Amino acid sequence: NAGVTQTPKFQVLKTGQSMTLQCAQDMNHEYMSWYRQDPGMGLRLIHYSVGAGITDQGEVPNGYNVSRSTTEDFPLRLLSAAPSQTSVYFCASSYSGGGAKDTQYFGPGTRLTVL
Amino acid sequence: GQSLEQPSEVTAVEGAIVQINCTYQTSGFYGLSWYQQHDGGAPTFLSYNALDGLEETGRFSSFLSRSDSYGYLLLQELQMKDSASYFCAVRDLNTGGFKTIFGAGTRLFVKA
């Protein structure tokens, strides 16, 4: 199993550009989520999905879109990049996402810089 | 709203025991989780407390007291490789557990 994979590992964008961060998992997990991590601020939930075709907003959804057409893939789209979106982005998945003990598995992250 | 408070930094000596505290304000949650993150790496799951009390996993133990809105992670026999950031996290009960809230993290420095 590859676990959770993310591409690209690094990206530099100019203000106003759009791009898609890719995330895939091969563990047949229903629940997937996107977080951003800024220095000293821990992980903040952007969007999450509880299964194919179902997504919802997290704490900081503005400026980002998601879709979930398959169980395996959960891409994150930046519509018009802004310097405030400079961050490290982590994708995570878990078996069900709700209820009791349900470990989240994280991808290696994408380090995004917006100039 | 939901919030979790952790100390920003803790320093300890190799071989010692260190406790990282987490206090929280939340209207309801399923349990308290702990994750470890090394510099440049991804968070990895360490421990979970669904009920009050102590959970032990090797050198790591975690404790939860819902009545005190408090939990901690205990690391024993510290090793240099334990130098990392540690995050407590809760799954929000009000959203069926689908929203996870993380603390800002505690940076642990282990000295020789």
mmCIF file of N, CA and C in Angstrom, chain B:
data_model
loop_
_atom_site.group_PDB
_atom_site.id
_atom_site.type_symbol
_atom_site.label_atom_id
_atom_site.label_comp_id
_atom_site.label_asym_id
_atom_site.label_seq_id
_atom_site.Cartn_x
_atom_site.Cartn_y
_atom_site.Cartn_z
ATOM 1 N N GLY B 1 -17.296 28.049 20.580
ATOM 2 C CA GLY B 1 -16.447 27.337 19.651
ATOM 3 C C GLY B 1 -15.568 26.339 20.369
ATOM 4 N N GLN B 2 -14.769 25.670 19.579
ATOM 5 C CA GLN B 2 -13.882 24.655 20.117
ATOM 6 C C GLN B 2 -12.473 25.199 20.143
ATOM 7 N N SER B 3 -11.716 24.911 21.188
ATOM 8 C CA SER B 3 -10.316 25.297 21.205
ATOM 9 C C SER B 3 -9.539 24.356 22.102
ATOM 10 N N LEU B 4 -8.283 24.155 21.761
ATOM 11 C CA LEU B 4 -7.384 23.323 22.557
ATOM 12 C C LEU B 4 -6.124 24.120 22.829
ATOM 13 N N GLU B 5 -5.666 24.088 24.066
ATOM 14 C CA GLU B 5 -4.491 24.831 24.470
ATOM 15 C C GLU B 5 -3.378 23.877 24.862
ATOM 16 N N GLN B 6 -2.195 24.129 24.317
ATOM 17 C CA GLN B 6 -1.009 23.349 24.655
ATOM 18 C C GLN B 6 0.139 24.313 24.902
ATOM 19 N N PRO B 7 1.139 23.898 25.697
ATOM 20 C CA PRO B 7 2.331 24.739 25.811
ATOM 21 C C PRO B 7 3.048 24.767 24.464
ATOM 22 N N SER B 8 3.702 25.872 24.157
ATOM 23 C CA SER B 8 4.338 25.973 22.842
ATOM 24 C C SER B 8 5.642 25.174 22.781
ATOM 25 N N GLU B 9 6.361 25.103 23.884
ATOM 26 C CA GLU B 9 7.637 24.386 23.885
ATOM 27 C C GLU B 9 7.855 23.678 25.207
ATOM 28 N N VAL B 10 8.528 22.546 25.145
ATOM 29 C CA VAL B 10 8.964 21.819 26.333
ATOM 30 C C VAL B 10 10.365 21.294 26.039
ATOM 31 N N THR B 11 11.248 21.384 27.017
ATOM 32 C CA THR B 11 12.604 20.856 26.875
ATOM 33 C C THR B 11 12.859 19.831 27.971
ATOM 34 N N ALA B 12 13.479 18.727 27.606
ATOM 35 C CA ALA B 12 13.775 17.676 28.573
ATOM 36 C C ALA B 12 15.077 16.987 28.189
ATOM 37 N N VAL B 13 15.592 16.205 29.136
ATOM 38 C CA VAL B 13 16.877 15.533 28.938
ATOM 39 C C VAL B 13 16.646 14.096 28.491
ATOM 40 N N GLU B 14 17.520 13.604 27.684
ATOM 41 C CA GLU B 14 17.465 12.209 27.226
ATOM 42 C C GLU B 14 17.363 11.276 28.426
ATOM 43 N N GLY B 15 16.457 10.302 28.333
ATOM 44 C CA GLY B 15 16.252 9.349 29.409
ATOM 45 C C GLY B 15 15.221 9.772 30.426
ATOM 46 N N ALA B 16 14.821 11.037 30.412
ATOM 47 C CA ALA B 16 13.862 11.553 31.388
ATOM 48 C C ALA B 16 12.427 11.265 30.950
ATOM 49 N N ILE B 17 11.496 11.747 31.777
ATOM 50 C CA ILE B 17 10.066 11.649 31.486
ATOM 51 C C ILE B 17 9.535 13.064 31.274
ATOM 52 N N VAL B 18 8.679 13.241 30.285
ATOM 53 C CA VAL B 18 8.102 14.554 30.039
ATOM 54 C C VAL B 18 6.591 14.424 29.835
ATOM 55 N N GLN B 19 5.868 15.418 30.317
ATOM 56 C CA GLN B 19 4.413 15.441 30.181
ATOM 57 C C GLN B 19 4.006 16.665 29.368
ATOM 58 N N ILE B 20 3.189 16.453 28.354
ATOM 59 C CA ILE B 20 2.682 17.551 27.520
ATOM 60 C C ILE B 20 1.185 17.660 27.767
ATOM 61 N N ASN B 21 0.768 18.804 28.263
ATOM 62 C CA ASN B 21 -0.624 18.993 28.648
ATOM 63 C C ASN B 21 -1.471 19.556 27.521
ATOM 64 N N CYS B 22 -2.750 19.273 27.594
ATOM 65 C CA CYS B 22 -3.714 19.789 26.628
ATOM 66 C C CYS B 22 -5.011 20.096 27.362
ATOM 67 N N THR B 23 -5.393 21.345 27.383
ATOM 68 C CA THR B 23 -6.690 21.714 27.952
ATOM 69 C C THR B 23 -7.596 22.157 26.821
ATOM 70 N N TYR B 24 -8.861 21.876 26.972
ATOM 71 C CA TYR B 24 -9.749 22.139 25.853
ATOM 72 C C TYR B 24 -11.053 22.779 26.299
ATOM 73 N N GLN B 25 -11.647 23.486 25.356
ATOM 74 C CA GLN B 25 -12.989 24.026 25.523
ATOM 75 C C GLN B 25 -13.794 23.538 24.338
ATOM 76 N N THR B 26 -14.762 22.694 24.603
ATOM 77 C CA THR B 26 -15.570 22.157 23.513
ATOM 78 C C THR B 26 -16.925 21.753 24.060
ATOM 79 N N SER B 27 -17.918 21.854 23.241
ATOM 80 C CA SER B 27 -19.266 21.497 23.667
ATOM 81 C C SER B 27 -19.496 19.995 23.607
ATOM 82 N N GLY B 28 -18.602 19.278 22.982
ATOM 83 C CA GLY B 28 -18.728 17.827 22.938
ATOM 84 C C GLY B 28 -17.730 17.242 21.963
ATOM 85 N N PHE B 29 -17.168 16.123 22.314
ATOM 86 C CA PHE B 29 -16.197 15.502 21.426
ATOM 87 C C PHE B 29 -16.169 14.007 21.702
ATOM 88 N N TYR B 30 -15.658 13.259 20.732
ATOM 89 C CA TYR B 30 -15.624 11.813 20.866
ATOM 90 C C TYR B 30 -14.465 11.319 21.704
ATOM 91 N N GLY B 31 -13.354 11.981 21.638
ATOM 92 C CA GLY B 31 -12.190 11.511 22.370
ATOM 93 C C GLY B 31 -11.015 12.394 22.030
ATOM 94 N N LEU B 32 -9.929 12.197 22.755
ATOM 95 C CA LEU B 32 -8.736 13.022 22.570
ATOM 96 C C LEU B 32 -7.647 12.192 21.903
ATOM 97 N N SER B 33 -7.115 12.712 20.806
ATOM 98 C CA SER B 33 -6.043 12.028 20.083
ATOM 99 C C SER B 33 -4.749 12.819 20.207
ATOM 100 N N TRP B 34 -3.653 12.125 20.009
ATOM 101 C CA TRP B 34 -2.331 12.752 19.980
ATOM 102 C C TRP B 34 -1.607 12.336 18.708
ATOM 103 N N TYR B 35 -0.952 13.322 18.081
ATOM 104 C CA TYR B 35 -0.175 13.088 16.868
ATOM 105 C C TYR B 35 1.232 13.652 17.066
ATOM 106 N N GLN B 36 2.184 12.996 16.415
ATOM 107 C CA GLN B 36 3.577 13.435 16.437
ATOM 108 C C GLN B 36 3.955 13.912 15.036
ATOM 109 N N GLN B 37 4.751 14.974 14.980
ATOM 110 C CA GLN B 37 5.208 15.464 13.687
ATOM 111 C C GLN B 37 6.666 15.896 13.787
ATOM 112 N N HIS B 38 7.525 15.230 13.029
ATOM 113 C CA HIS B 38 8.916 15.655 12.942
ATOM 114 C C HIS B 38 9.025 16.770 11.907
ATOM 115 N N ASP B 39 10.080 17.582 12.062
ATOM 116 C CA ASP B 39 10.295 18.699 11.141
ATOM 117 C C ASP B 39 10.284 18.221 9.696
ATOM 118 N N GLY B 40 9.481 18.865 8.876
ATOM 119 C CA GLY B 40 9.426 18.531 7.467
ATOM 120 C C GLY B 40 8.595 17.304 7.146
ATOM 121 N N GLY B 41 8.037 16.681 8.181
ATOM 122 C CA GLY B 41 7.276 15.455 7.961
ATOM 123 C C GLY B 41 5.785 15.643 8.136
ATOM 124 N N ALA B 42 5.071 14.554 8.023
ATOM 125 C CA ALA B 42 3.624 14.562 8.186
ATOM 126 C C ALA B 42 3.260 14.121 9.602
ATOM 127 N N PRO B 43 2.125 14.561 10.113
ATOM 128 C CA PRO B 43 1.678 14.067 11.428
ATOM 129 C C PRO B 43 1.411 12.574 11.385
ATOM 130 N N THR B 44 1.774 11.895 12.467
ATOM 131 C CA THR B 44 1.472 10.473 12.601
ATOM 132 C C THR B 44 0.775 10.236 13.931
ATOM 133 N N PHE B 45 -0.173 9.333 13.919
ATOM 134 C CA PHE B 45 -1.005 9.048 15.086
ATOM 135 C C PHE B 45 -0.181 8.382 16.181
ATOM 136 N N LEU B 46 -0.406 8.829 17.433
ATOM 137 C CA LEU B 46 0.290 8.244 18.568
ATOM 138 C C LEU B 46 -0.661 7.503 19.517
ATOM 139 N N SER B 47 -1.750 8.184 19.902
ATOM 140 C CA SER B 47 -2.562 7.641 20.984
ATOM 141 C C SER B 47 -3.956 8.254 20.954
ATOM 142 N N TYR B 48 -4.896 7.534 21.582
ATOM 143 C CA TYR B 48 -6.280 8.003 21.615
ATOM 144 C C TYR B 48 -6.918 7.628 22.945
ATOM 145 N N ASN B 49 -7.665 8.576 23.536
ATOM 146 C CA ASN B 49 -8.433 8.309 24.750
ATOM 147 C C ASN B 49 -9.908 8.574 24.467
ATOM 148 N N ALA B 50 -10.700 7.523 24.489
ATOM 149 C CA ALA B 50 -12.142 7.695 24.367
ATOM 150 C C ALA B 50 -12.770 7.939 25.737
ATOM 151 N N LEU B 51 -12.220 7.280 26.752
ATOM 152 C CA LEU B 51 -12.751 7.374 28.107
ATOM 153 C C LEU B 51 -11.725 8.002 29.031
ATOM 154 N N ASP B 52 -12.182 8.439 30.191
ATOM 155 C CA ASP B 52 -11.267 8.956 31.195
ATOM 156 C C ASP B 52 -10.275 7.885 31.602
ATOM 157 N N GLY B 53 -9.069 8.324 31.899
ATOM 158 C CA GLY B 53 -8.075 7.386 32.392
ATOM 159 C C GLY B 53 -6.843 7.374 31.522
ATOM 160 N N LEU B 54 -6.012 6.384 31.781
ATOM 161 C CA LEU B 54 -4.703 6.297 31.152
ATOM 162 C C LEU B 54 -4.688 5.203 30.083
ATOM 163 N N GLU B 55 -4.123 5.537 28.923
ATOM 164 C CA GLU B 55 -3.885 4.565 27.868
ATOM 165 C C GLU B 55 -2.386 4.474 27.649
ATOM 166 N N GLU B 56 -1.856 3.249 27.612
ATOM 167 C CA GLU B 56 -0.415 3.091 27.485
ATOM 168 C C GLU B 56 -0.073 2.377 26.187
ATOM 169 N N THR B 57 0.907 2.937 25.477
ATOM 170 C CA THR B 57 1.394 2.315 24.248
ATOM 171 C C THR B 57 2.905 2.424 24.249
ATOM 172 N N GLY B 58 3.570 1.391 24.769
ATOM 173 C CA GLY B 58 5.016 1.407 24.823
ATOM 174 C C GLY B 58 5.522 2.526 25.716
ATOM 175 N N ARG B 59 6.401 3.367 25.191
ATOM 176 C CA ARG B 59 6.964 4.465 25.983
ATOM 177 C C ARG B 59 5.994 5.632 26.128
ATOM 178 N N PHE B 60 4.924 5.606 25.332
ATOM 179 C CA PHE B 60 3.976 6.715 25.351
ATOM 180 C C PHE B 60 2.714 6.333 26.117
ATOM 181 N N SER B 61 2.214 7.262 26.907
ATOM 182 C CA SER B 61 0.935 7.093 27.585
ATOM 183 C C SER B 61 0.138 8.366 27.395
ATOM 184 N N SER B 62 -1.174 8.228 27.398
ATOM 185 C CA SER B 62 -2.017 9.416 27.296
ATOM 186 C C SER B 62 -3.132 9.314 28.315
ATOM 187 N N PHE B 63 -3.525 10.464 28.824
ATOM 188 C CA PHE B 63 -4.510 10.525 29.903
ATOM 189 C C PHE B 63 -5.594 11.509 29.531
ATOM 190 N N LEU B 64 -6.820 11.215 29.968
ATOM 191 C CA LEU B 64 -7.952 12.116 29.726
ATOM 192 C C LEU B 64 -8.800 12.227 30.979
ATOM 193 N N SER B 65 -9.200 13.458 31.302
ATOM 194 C CA SER B 65 -10.178 13.720 32.350
ATOM 195 C C SER B 65 -11.219 14.668 31.771
ATOM 196 N N ARG B 66 -12.375 14.137 31.424
ATOM 197 C CA ARG B 66 -13.418 14.974 30.835
ATOM 198 C C ARG B 66 -13.964 15.978 31.849
ATOM 199 N N SER B 67 -14.024 15.597 33.109
ATOM 200 C CA SER B 67 -14.565 16.516 34.117
ATOM 201 C C SER B 67 -13.658 17.728 34.289
ATOM 202 N N ASP B 68 -12.371 17.566 34.041
ATOM 203 C CA ASP B 68 -11.416 18.673 34.162
ATOM 204 C C ASP B 68 -11.092 19.306 32.814
ATOM 205 N N SER B 69 -11.677 18.796 31.727
ATOM 206 C CA SER B 69 -11.387 19.288 30.361
ATOM 207 C C SER B 69 -9.888 19.316 30.115
ATOM 208 N N TYR B 70 -9.263 18.184 30.392
ATOM 209 C CA TYR B 70 -7.791 18.148 30.437
ATOM 210 C C TYR B 70 -7.302 16.784 30.000
ATOM 211 N N GLY B 71 -6.187 16.803 29.307
ATOM 212 C CA GLY B 71 -5.517 15.567 28.955
ATOM 213 C C GLY B 71 -4.029 15.803 28.877
ATOM 214 N N TYR B 72 -3.269 14.745 28.836
ATOM 215 C CA TYR B 72 -1.827 14.894 28.656
ATOM 216 C C TYR B 72 -1.246 13.688 27.957
ATOM 217 N N LEU B 73 -0.095 13.922 27.369
ATOM 218 C CA LEU B 73 0.716 12.874 26.752
ATOM 219 C C LEU B 73 1.974 12.741 27.599
ATOM 220 N N LEU B 74 2.300 11.509 27.966
ATOM 221 C CA LEU B 74 3.478 11.243 28.791
ATOM 222 C C LEU B 74 4.474 10.445 27.970
ATOM 223 N N LEU B 75 5.672 10.945 27.856
ATOM 224 C CA LEU B 75 6.724 10.244 27.125
ATOM 225 C C LEU B 75 7.798 9.831 28.121
ATOM 226 N N GLN B 76 8.077 8.545 28.172
ATOM 227 C CA GLN B 76 9.065 8.017 29.111
ATOM 228 C C GLN B 76 10.334 7.622 28.368
ATOM 229 N N GLU B 77 11.428 7.532 29.140
ATOM 230 C CA GLU B 77 12.728 7.116 28.581
ATOM 231 C C GLU B 77 13.013 7.882 27.293
ATOM 232 N N LEU B 78 12.985 9.189 27.412
ATOM 233 C CA LEU B 78 13.118 10.038 26.233
ATOM 234 C C LEU B 78 14.359 9.707 25.420
ATOM 235 N N GLN B 79 14.174 9.741 24.106
ATOM 236 C CA GLN B 79 15.257 9.536 23.170
ATOM 237 C C GLN B 79 15.374 10.779 22.283
ATOM 238 N N MET B 80 16.540 10.946 21.694
ATOM 239 C CA MET B 80 16.762 12.120 20.838
ATOM 240 C C MET B 80 15.738 12.160 19.714
ATOM 241 N N LYS B 81 15.352 10.991 19.216
ATOM 242 C CA LYS B 81 14.410 10.940 18.098
ATOM 243 C C LYS B 81 12.999 11.402 18.486
ATOM 244 N N ASP B 82 12.755 11.578 19.795
ATOM 245 C CA ASP B 82 11.452 12.077 20.241
ATOM 246 C C ASP B 82 11.331 13.588 20.052
ATOM 247 N N SER B 83 12.423 14.251 19.704
ATOM 248 C CA SER B 83 12.361 15.683 19.416
ATOM 249 C C SER B 83 11.456 15.894 18.209
ATOM 250 N N ALA B 84 10.334 16.552 18.442
ATOM 251 C CA ALA B 84 9.304 16.699 17.419
ATOM 252 C C ALA B 84 8.225 17.617 17.977
ATOM 253 N N SER B 85 7.213 17.862 17.167
ATOM 254 C CA SER B 85 6.029 18.583 17.645
ATOM 255 C C SER B 85 4.929 17.574 17.943
ATOM 256 N N TYR B 86 4.157 17.858 18.978
ATOM 257 C CA TYR B 86 3.082 16.963 19.408
ATOM 258 C C TYR B 86 1.789 17.756 19.459
ATOM 259 N N PHE B 87 0.762 17.185 18.834
ATOM 260 C CA PHE B 87 -0.531 17.860 18.725
ATOM 261 C C PHE B 87 -1.617 17.037 19.397
ATOM 262 N N CYS B 88 -2.434 17.698 20.199
ATOM 263 C CA CYS B 88 -3.651 17.048 20.657
ATOM 264 C C CYS B 88 -4.782 17.437 19.699
ATOM 265 N N ALA B 89 -5.791 16.590 19.608
ATOM 266 C CA ALA B 89 -6.873 16.828 18.658
ATOM 267 C C ALA B 89 -8.148 16.169 19.158
ATOM 268 N N VAL B 90 -9.282 16.783 18.819
ATOM 269 C CA VAL B 90 -10.582 16.194 19.160
ATOM 270 C C VAL B 90 -11.445 16.139 17.918
ATOM 271 N N ARG B 91 -12.308 15.153 17.889
ATOM 272 C CA ARG B 91 -13.329 15.065 16.840
ATOM 273 C C ARG B 91 -14.620 15.663 17.393
ATOM 274 N N ASP B 92 -15.114 16.689 16.696
ATOM 275 C CA ASP B 92 -16.256 17.447 17.166
ATOM 276 C C ASP B 92 -17.526 16.605 17.162
ATOM 277 N N LEU B 93 -18.115 16.429 18.325
ATOM 278 C CA LEU B 93 -19.320 15.603 18.463
ATOM 279 C C LEU B 93 -20.485 16.188 17.676
ATOM 280 N N ASN B 94 -20.544 17.525 17.625
ATOM 281 C CA ASN B 94 -21.697 18.178 17.014
ATOM 282 C C ASN B 94 -21.785 17.958 15.511
ATOM 283 N N THR B 95 -20.685 17.555 14.886
ATOM 284 C CA THR B 95 -20.708 17.290 13.442
ATOM 285 C C THR B 95 -20.539 15.796 13.183
ATOM 286 N N GLY B 96 -20.920 14.985 14.134
ATOM 287 C CA GLY B 96 -20.805 13.543 13.972
ATOM 288 C C GLY B 96 -19.379 13.052 13.982
ATOM 289 N N GLY B 97 -18.477 13.882 14.481
ATOM 290 C CA GLY B 97 -17.076 13.481 14.537
ATOM 291 C C GLY B 97 -16.320 13.720 13.253
ATOM 292 N N PHE B 98 -16.936 14.378 12.288
ATOM 293 C CA PHE B 98 -16.277 14.546 10.999
ATOM 294 C C PHE B 98 -15.345 15.744 10.947
ATOM 295 N N LYS B 99 -15.443 16.621 11.916
ATOM 296 C CA LYS B 99 -14.518 17.757 11.963
ATOM 297 C C LYS B 99 -13.538 17.535 13.094
ATOM 298 N N THR B 100 -12.255 17.552 12.753
ATOM 299 C CA THR B 100 -11.212 17.392 13.748
ATOM 300 C C THR B 100 -10.584 18.745 14.036
ATOM 301 N N ILE B 101 -10.468 19.078 15.318
ATOM 302 C CA ILE B 101 -9.847 20.321 15.741
ATOM 303 C C ILE B 101 -8.506 19.974 16.381
ATOM 304 N N PHE B 102 -7.441 20.631 15.918
ATOM 305 C CA PHE B 102 -6.110 20.392 16.444
ATOM 306 C C PHE B 102 -5.669 21.555 17.329
ATOM 307 N N GLY B 103 -4.884 21.228 18.350
ATOM 308 C CA GLY B 103 -4.194 22.268 19.089
ATOM 309 C C GLY B 103 -3.046 22.816 18.249
ATOM 310 N N ALA B 104 -2.436 23.893 18.723
ATOM 311 C CA ALA B 104 -1.358 24.538 17.959
ATOM 312 C C ALA B 104 -0.047 23.759 18.025
ATOM 313 N N GLY B 105 0.026 22.781 18.928
ATOM 314 C CA GLY B 105 1.208 21.938 18.978
ATOM 315 C C GLY B 105 2.207 22.354 20.038
ATOM 316 N N THR B 106 2.921 21.360 20.548
ATOM 317 C CA THR B 106 3.993 21.577 21.517
ATOM 318 C C THR B 106 5.290 21.070 20.910
ATOM 319 N N ARG B 107 6.259 21.934 20.842
ATOM 320 C CA ARG B 107 7.563 21.558 20.312
ATOM 321 C C ARG B 107 8.391 20.986 21.454
ATOM 322 N N LEU B 108 8.800 19.716 21.332
ATOM 323 C CA LEU B 108 9.617 19.055 22.352
ATOM 324 C C LEU B 108 11.071 19.018 21.899
ATOM 325 N N PHE B 109 11.941 19.548 22.742
ATOM 326 C CA PHE B 109 13.375 19.479 22.494
ATOM 327 C C PHE B 109 13.979 18.506 23.498
ATOM 328 N N VAL B 110 14.643 17.472 23.005
ATOM 329 C CA VAL B 110 15.318 16.509 23.875
ATOM 330 C C VAL B 110 16.812 16.775 23.792
ATOM 331 N N LYS B 111 17.415 17.023 24.953
ATOM 332 C CA LYS B 111 18.844 17.337 25.015
ATOM 333 C C LYS B 111 19.628 16.147 25.545
ATOM 334 N N ALA B 112 20.847 16.024 25.072
ATOM 335 C CA ALA B 112 21.715 14.924 25.534
ATOM 336 C C ALA B 112 22.222 15.177 26.937
#
